[in-house]
Amino acid sequence: MENQKKMSLFDLVFMSIGGIIGAGIFSMVGTGIATTGRSVALALIVGMIFTMSQQIRYIFTASMFQLSGGMYSQNALVLSPFLAGVSAVVTLVSSVSYSVFGISMAQYLGDLFPVLEPYQVPVACLVLIFFFIIASTGAQIFARAINALGILKFIALGLFIIFGFTKVQTGGFEGEPYFINGGVSFLTAVALMSFTCNGATNIINVQAIAENPKKNIPKAFFIASILVAGVYFLLGYVASGVAPYDQVAGQNLGYIAGLVLPGPLAVFFIVGGAMCSLSTALLGGISGMPFMIIGIAEDGWLPKFFTKKFNVVVTLAIISILPIIGGFSLDNIVSMMLVPGMAIGAITNFQAMSMPERFPEEWANSGLKCSPTLYRILMVISIITSLMTSFFSLTSLTLPMAIGTVIATILIFVWTWYRMKKGYVNITSTTDMSEEPVQAK
């Protein structure tokens, strides 16, 4: 490990960009158009600002510590044991988002092979099962091949934007103004589009092999987020401006690419762009998630059953497939996932406001410099955007789904309380890899 080549700032920026531009943008843009029309371009920009504000604590913490358990360890470092447990269980529940990948892959396969169009549900389930099997076998050759093809998604999006600009109706279409469904729908679109803006913080998980991680990881985060925000704005502008609302609302990006690109390039967009991006993101997520779940189980928040990788993989597969069988739409799945995640995020950032005082030495030596006052202002902004995302995600659901989501969120708190009361919990994953073990002050 000592001779392993370290990741440079460029490597981290590229990885961070790749983490953001993944499944979300290829599957959710049509949903954003359906929600707010041509304002989806603005919703993507605001969604990125929201996401950056919600993630800024992770970046500050990464500039202070190198923690073995990634973002879960960061939460455990600043939260009370009970809230750390809630955050941990939310991590398991968030795996429901893999169903978005399966549904999107099935839609794109239906675009390529119309004979599959009537079989979206079984195709989506089979796609997920295939990737869970690949990830669980540790097929590194397959993973490297998919990652090597990751550059194709950037080329595909570039072609989409370049060709699309020549076909955008700058004046819009009759009766289709910006904010087509009103201000509340725009904020709902912002909440949904924030799902497409996540992923920049994946670089936190490679702190051990990064050059000067406490400085380069924050730099990479900001550079990647700003660059992608620009690309997303252009993409949203094109996707919502090449055809009337009723033609593109709710459609995936592959369908819209068919309106923009010549036939062969449209096929390339679906295969080299959408399919490759979805495959890369899905394989990367499935490969890494079991280790985090195992760590959570070893801390006691989940039964010992989850300390075995096979058991974790099977459970994640079941959680991912259930929403597909249940017929949930992409926006419903994303909203149900965002409600508890953003709520606990707001609580975590409130608890983290005391970081400069709790860890004065680490704060002074942080790779990301700012005053404690500015840091707390950023945390307040983060709390507000997190609560807004959670609220508008909840209001976008039907009443039965909203009630079910609230009940599920409450059950997460109840489960965590039960595990603590029974004495199962012993948190061991908050040790700084570059220093002596850190004790909360």
XYZ file of C-alpha atoms in Angstrom:
441
model
C 0.000 0.000 0.000
C 2.897 2.388 0.699
C 4.025 2.193 -2.941
C 0.521 2.667 -4.336
C 0.237 5.683 -6.619
C -1.694 8.460 -4.946
C -4.666 10.134 -6.609
C -3.862 13.665 -7.774
C -6.181 16.672 -7.636
C -7.050 16.032 -11.289
C -7.922 12.406 -10.491
C -10.155 13.525 -7.637
C -11.917 16.142 -9.775
C -12.555 13.597 -12.534
C -13.837 11.055 -10.013
C -16.082 13.641 -8.402
C -17.516 14.743 -11.765
C -18.116 11.106 -12.643
C -19.882 10.584 -9.328
C -22.292 13.446 -10.005
C -22.993 12.789 -13.690
C -24.513 9.371 -13.325
C -27.862 7.683 -13.254
C -29.808 10.681 -11.960
C -29.371 13.032 -14.889
C -30.152 10.315 -17.454
C -33.303 9.202 -15.653
C -34.768 12.281 -13.943
C -34.586 15.212 -16.384
C -37.925 14.297 -17.965
C -39.481 14.207 -14.498
C -38.094 17.686 -13.862
C -39.576 18.944 -17.139
C -42.945 17.427 -16.219
C -42.809 19.240 -12.878
C -41.666 22.714 -13.917
C -41.328 22.829 -17.726
C -38.472 24.859 -19.198
C -37.502 26.001 -15.710
C -35.816 22.609 -15.256
C -32.527 24.281 -16.262
C -32.878 26.681 -13.330
C -34.047 23.846 -11.076
C -30.831 21.962 -11.850
C -28.705 24.986 -10.904
C -30.622 25.578 -7.663
C -30.592 21.832 -6.980
C -26.804 21.842 -7.248
C -26.577 24.802 -4.851
C -28.867 22.981 -2.422
C -26.808 19.800 -2.701
C -23.502 21.605 -2.195
C -24.868 23.320 0.904
C -26.188 20.018 2.264
C -22.817 18.319 1.717
C -20.514 21.090 2.885
C -20.179 19.607 6.376
C -18.756 16.414 4.880
C -16.136 18.490 3.089
C -15.179 20.412 6.218
C -14.890 17.162 8.159
C -12.814 15.577 5.396
C -10.456 18.571 5.597
C -10.004 17.852 9.336
C -9.988 14.038 9.583
C -9.326 10.871 7.597
C -11.984 8.500 8.897
C -12.110 4.802 8.098
C -15.894 4.565 7.731
C -16.476 7.359 5.239
C -19.582 9.507 5.654
C -21.124 7.203 8.272
C -18.048 7.734 10.474
C -18.309 11.480 9.925
C -21.887 11.416 11.191
C -20.919 9.265 14.171
C -18.155 11.731 15.023
C -20.475 14.701 15.525
C -23.816 13.150 16.451
C -25.067 11.714 19.684
C -24.966 7.894 19.579
C -28.729 7.755 19.028
C -28.710 10.113 16.047
C -25.626 8.387 14.641
C -27.659 5.201 14.682
C -30.574 6.870 12.896
C -28.154 8.089 10.242
C -26.736 4.573 9.915
C -30.126 2.925 9.417
C -31.071 5.608 6.865
C -28.010 4.472 4.901
C -29.512 0.997 4.584
C -32.932 2.371 3.647
C -31.382 4.643 1.003
C -30.456 1.562 -1.012
C -34.012 1.740 -2.324
C -32.548 4.241 -4.802
C -31.008 1.349 -6.753
C -34.487 0.659 -8.063
C -34.229 3.949 -9.981
C -31.257 2.489 -11.849
C -33.128 -0.702 -12.692
C -36.210 1.146 -13.941
C -34.091 3.523 -16.031
C -32.037 0.704 -17.532
C -35.266 -1.096 -18.501
C -36.580 2.058 -20.162
C -33.415 2.525 -22.209
C -33.360 -1.150 -23.183
C -36.960 -0.688 -24.311
C -35.822 2.233 -26.489
C -33.152 0.043 -28.090
C -35.263 -3.102 -28.348
C -38.978 -2.245 -28.632
C -39.889 -5.903 -28.086
C -38.897 -5.405 -24.432
C -41.147 -2.375 -23.935
C -44.127 -4.343 -22.501
C -41.879 -6.108 -19.982
C -40.418 -3.153 -18.081
C -40.922 -4.615 -14.595
C -39.279 -8.040 -15.161
C -36.485 -6.452 -17.219
C -35.749 -3.936 -14.443
C -35.671 -6.726 -11.832
C -33.392 -8.909 -13.972
C -31.019 -5.993 -14.599
C -30.678 -5.377 -10.856
C -30.181 -9.069 -10.096
C -27.476 -9.242 -12.785
C -25.555 -6.308 -11.325
C -25.893 -7.541 -7.759
C -24.429 -10.892 -8.852
C -21.545 -9.189 -10.667
C -20.799 -6.931 -7.686
C -20.948 -9.795 -5.182
C -18.503 -11.936 -7.181
C -15.920 -9.172 -7.196
C -15.530 -9.283 -10.968
C -12.852 -6.601 -11.147
C -12.263 -7.011 -14.882
C -15.895 -6.137 -15.568
C -15.722 -3.174 -13.192
C -12.560 -1.819 -14.835
C -14.061 -2.206 -18.294
C -17.191 -0.283 -17.306
C -15.156 2.436 -15.583
C -12.852 2.741 -18.600
C -15.912 3.436 -20.744
C -17.070 6.155 -18.352
C -15.593 8.828 -20.636
C -18.279 7.962 -23.193
C -20.994 9.552 -21.083
C -19.172 12.894 -21.235
C -18.896 12.632 -25.021
C -22.581 11.686 -25.278
C -23.709 14.645 -23.175
C -21.438 16.971 -25.151
C -22.980 15.836 -28.435
C -26.467 16.222 -26.982
C -25.776 19.822 -25.945
C -23.970 20.823 -29.175
C -26.583 19.377 -31.536
C -29.415 20.432 -29.260
C -28.477 24.110 -29.297
C -29.237 24.217 -33.015
C -32.784 22.965 -32.381
C -33.784 24.870 -29.238
C -36.765 27.191 -29.675
C -35.365 30.173 -27.797
C -38.761 31.832 -27.595
C -40.354 28.708 -26.217
C -43.598 27.166 -27.375
C -47.007 28.788 -27.220
C -48.531 28.656 -23.762
C -45.392 27.200 -22.176
C -43.762 29.834 -19.967
C -41.081 29.211 -17.396
C -42.419 27.908 -14.050
C -45.207 26.261 -16.033
C -46.834 24.711 -12.940
C -46.107 27.522 -10.476
C -43.550 28.266 -7.778
C -44.338 25.304 -5.535
C -43.822 22.897 -8.420
C -40.499 24.597 -9.193
C -39.307 23.958 -5.626
C -40.534 20.373 -5.920
C -38.449 20.081 -9.095
C -35.455 21.486 -7.214
C -35.886 18.771 -4.581
C -36.139 16.057 -7.237
C -33.222 17.423 -9.275
C -31.020 17.414 -6.179
C -30.973 13.621 -6.635
C -29.111 14.182 -9.926
C -26.582 16.462 -8.192
C -25.342 14.005 -5.572
C -22.118 12.049 -5.903
C -19.344 14.622 -5.484
C -18.672 13.390 -1.948
C -17.739 9.908 -3.215
C -14.134 11.110 -3.122
C -14.271 11.098 0.681
C -14.066 7.301 0.505
C -10.615 7.442 -1.160
C -8.907 9.676 1.410
C -6.358 6.958 2.165
C -5.017 6.959 -1.408
C -5.311 10.672 -2.228
C -2.483 13.187 -2.373
C -2.822 15.774 0.398
C -6.457 14.735 0.985
C -7.302 17.385 3.560
C -6.732 20.098 0.926
C -7.319 18.367 -2.406
C -10.656 16.757 -1.529
C -12.325 20.120 -0.731
C -10.800 21.644 -3.892
C -11.996 18.750 -6.034
C -15.493 18.969 -4.543
C -15.930 22.648 -5.413
C -14.308 22.441 -8.858
C -16.388 19.411 -9.885
C -19.674 20.800 -8.519
C -19.286 24.147 -10.295
C -18.320 22.544 -13.615
C -21.219 20.082 -13.498
C -23.664 22.854 -12.575
C -22.745 24.594 -15.839
C -23.147 21.394 -17.854
C -26.489 20.620 -16.189
C -27.855 24.079 -16.951
C -27.006 23.683 -20.645
C -28.433 20.165 -20.685
C -31.681 21.239 -19.031
C -31.960 24.217 -21.382
C -31.649 21.944 -24.427
C -33.808 19.072 -23.116
C -36.724 21.384 -22.298
C -36.427 23.584 -25.377
C -36.312 21.248 -28.380
C -39.952 20.162 -28.364
C -43.309 21.118 -26.824
C -43.943 20.257 -23.197
C -46.288 17.349 -23.901
C -43.628 15.634 -26.017
C -40.754 15.692 -23.518
C -42.425 15.837 -20.088
C -41.740 12.614 -18.199
C -39.528 11.178 -20.934
C -36.023 9.865 -20.300
C -33.037 11.607 -21.808
C -32.627 8.887 -24.446
C -36.035 9.705 -25.928
C -35.184 13.425 -26.033
C -31.817 12.584 -27.621
C -33.765 10.921 -30.436
C -35.301 14.335 -31.181
C -31.900 16.026 -31.159
C -29.291 13.649 -32.570
C -29.038 11.856 -35.932
C -29.982 8.146 -35.773
C -26.516 6.595 -35.204
C -25.558 9.250 -32.653
C -28.861 8.751 -30.823
C -28.025 5.042 -30.498
C -24.533 5.970 -29.302
C -26.104 8.311 -26.729
C -28.242 5.501 -25.319
C -25.502 2.845 -25.326
C -22.346 4.854 -24.676
C -23.942 7.559 -22.601
C -27.011 6.451 -20.688
C -26.403 2.704 -20.422
C -22.714 3.105 -19.626
C -23.399 5.800 -17.047
C -26.141 3.809 -15.368
C -23.981 0.673 -15.349
C -20.980 2.476 -13.878
C -23.000 4.178 -11.153
C -24.978 1.052 -10.297
C -21.947 -1.227 -10.140
C -19.968 1.304 -8.121
C -22.791 1.793 -5.646
C -23.529 -1.891 -5.196
C -19.832 -2.715 -4.827
C -19.234 -0.166 -2.089
C -22.479 -0.229 -0.111
C -22.051 -3.698 1.521
C -18.862 -2.631 3.285
C -20.581 0.381 4.819
C -23.539 -1.768 5.907
C -21.147 -4.317 7.444
C -19.479 -1.499 9.399
C -22.859 -0.281 10.609
C -23.746 -3.811 11.730
C -20.389 -4.204 13.491
C -21.192 -1.045 15.455
C -24.401 -2.766 16.518
C -27.074 -0.765 14.715
C -28.090 -3.788 12.657
C -28.236 -7.491 13.609
C -25.122 -9.651 13.213
C -26.831 -11.112 10.136
C -25.594 -8.009 8.305
C -21.923 -8.618 9.116
C -21.818 -11.191 6.275
C -21.398 -9.715 2.800
C -23.654 -12.288 1.116
C -26.497 -11.498 3.496
C -26.100 -7.783 2.895
C -26.086 -8.158 -0.894
C -29.240 -10.298 -0.871
C -31.013 -7.815 1.434
C -30.016 -4.848 -0.723
C -31.271 -6.657 -3.811
C -34.661 -7.314 -2.180
C -34.980 -3.694 -0.991
C -34.163 -2.487 -4.515
C -36.578 -4.791 -6.316
C -39.636 -4.244 -4.085
C -40.442 -0.696 -5.368
C -40.231 -1.962 -8.952
C -42.669 -4.796 -8.284
C -44.866 -2.329 -6.410
C -45.090 -0.110 -9.499
C -43.589 3.005 -7.915
C -42.596 5.808 -10.299
C -39.106 7.310 -10.399
C -40.157 10.561 -8.736
C -41.992 8.701 -5.955
C -38.957 6.515 -5.213
C -36.628 9.514 -5.118
C -39.004 11.526 -2.924
C -39.503 8.692 -0.423
C -35.729 8.322 -0.150
C -35.060 12.056 0.246
C -37.548 12.661 3.083
C -35.723 10.754 5.879
C -32.277 11.395 4.402
C -32.676 15.171 4.317
C -34.359 15.264 7.734
C -31.490 13.453 9.441
C -29.070 15.567 7.405
C -30.557 18.739 8.867
C -30.279 17.337 12.394
C -26.693 16.242 11.772
C -25.664 19.664 10.492
C -27.249 21.308 13.527
C -25.195 19.048 15.791
C -22.074 19.782 13.735
C -22.221 23.530 14.366
C -19.959 23.047 17.378
C -17.170 21.319 15.393
C -14.674 24.226 15.744
C -15.025 24.140 19.553
C -15.171 20.351 19.923
C -12.054 19.775 17.830
C -10.013 23.010 18.100
C -6.676 21.482 17.061
C -8.108 19.729 14.005
C -10.044 22.867 13.071
C -6.881 24.973 13.251
C -5.046 22.490 10.998
C -7.945 22.017 8.575
C -7.215 22.104 4.863
C -10.344 24.242 4.330
C -9.997 27.566 6.116
C -12.821 29.820 7.257
C -13.964 31.521 10.446
C -16.210 29.631 12.882
C -18.894 32.262 12.257
C -18.900 31.688 8.491
C -18.903 27.938 9.086
C -22.000 28.214 11.248
C -23.725 30.406 8.651
C -23.045 27.683 6.080
C -24.505 25.091 8.444
C -27.670 27.185 8.883
C -28.039 27.417 5.092
C -27.507 23.673 4.880
C -30.211 23.008 7.474
C -32.686 25.232 5.624
C -32.044 23.621 2.229
C -32.216 20.126 3.728
C -35.568 20.811 5.379
C -36.904 22.402 2.185
C -35.836 19.373 0.146
C -37.431 17.018 2.642
C -40.671 19.030 2.794
C -41.164 19.431 -0.952
C -40.245 15.786 -1.516
C -42.933 14.812 0.975
C -45.581 17.098 -0.549
C -44.922 15.675 -4.023
C -46.215 12.284 -2.849
C -49.816 11.125 -2.748
C -51.359 11.149 0.726
C -51.027 7.366 1.287
C -47.398 7.440 0.144
C -46.637 10.481 2.278
C -48.166 8.805 5.347
C -46.226 5.613 4.627
C -42.974 7.597 4.283
C -43.552 9.395 7.592
C -44.328 6.087 9.327
C -41.196 4.500 7.858
C -39.133 7.458 9.077
C -40.587 7.117 12.578
C -39.825 3.381 12.554
C -36.171 4.174 11.794
C -36.016 6.189 15.041
C -37.843 3.444 16.958
C -35.475 0.747 15.667
C -32.435 2.807 16.652
C -33.816 3.397 20.157
C -34.491 -0.348 20.508
C -30.918 -1.295 19.512
C -29.459 1.164 22.012
C -31.783 0.114 24.842
C -30.803 -3.534 24.363
C -27.113 -2.635 24.647
C -26.172 -3.840 21.180
C -24.327 -0.667 20.169
C -20.579 -0.023 20.397
C -19.315 2.598 17.915
C -15.716 1.919 16.848
C -15.444 3.606 13.439
C -14.502 7.218 14.296
C -10.723 6.853 14.354
C -8.681 9.310 12.287
C -6.485 7.215 9.985
C -3.766 9.886 9.927
C -3.618 10.623 13.646
C -4.078 9.052 17.049
C -7.700 8.080 17.836
C -9.839 11.192 18.159
C -11.980 11.665 21.246
C -14.912 14.027 21.157
C -14.355 16.922 23.519
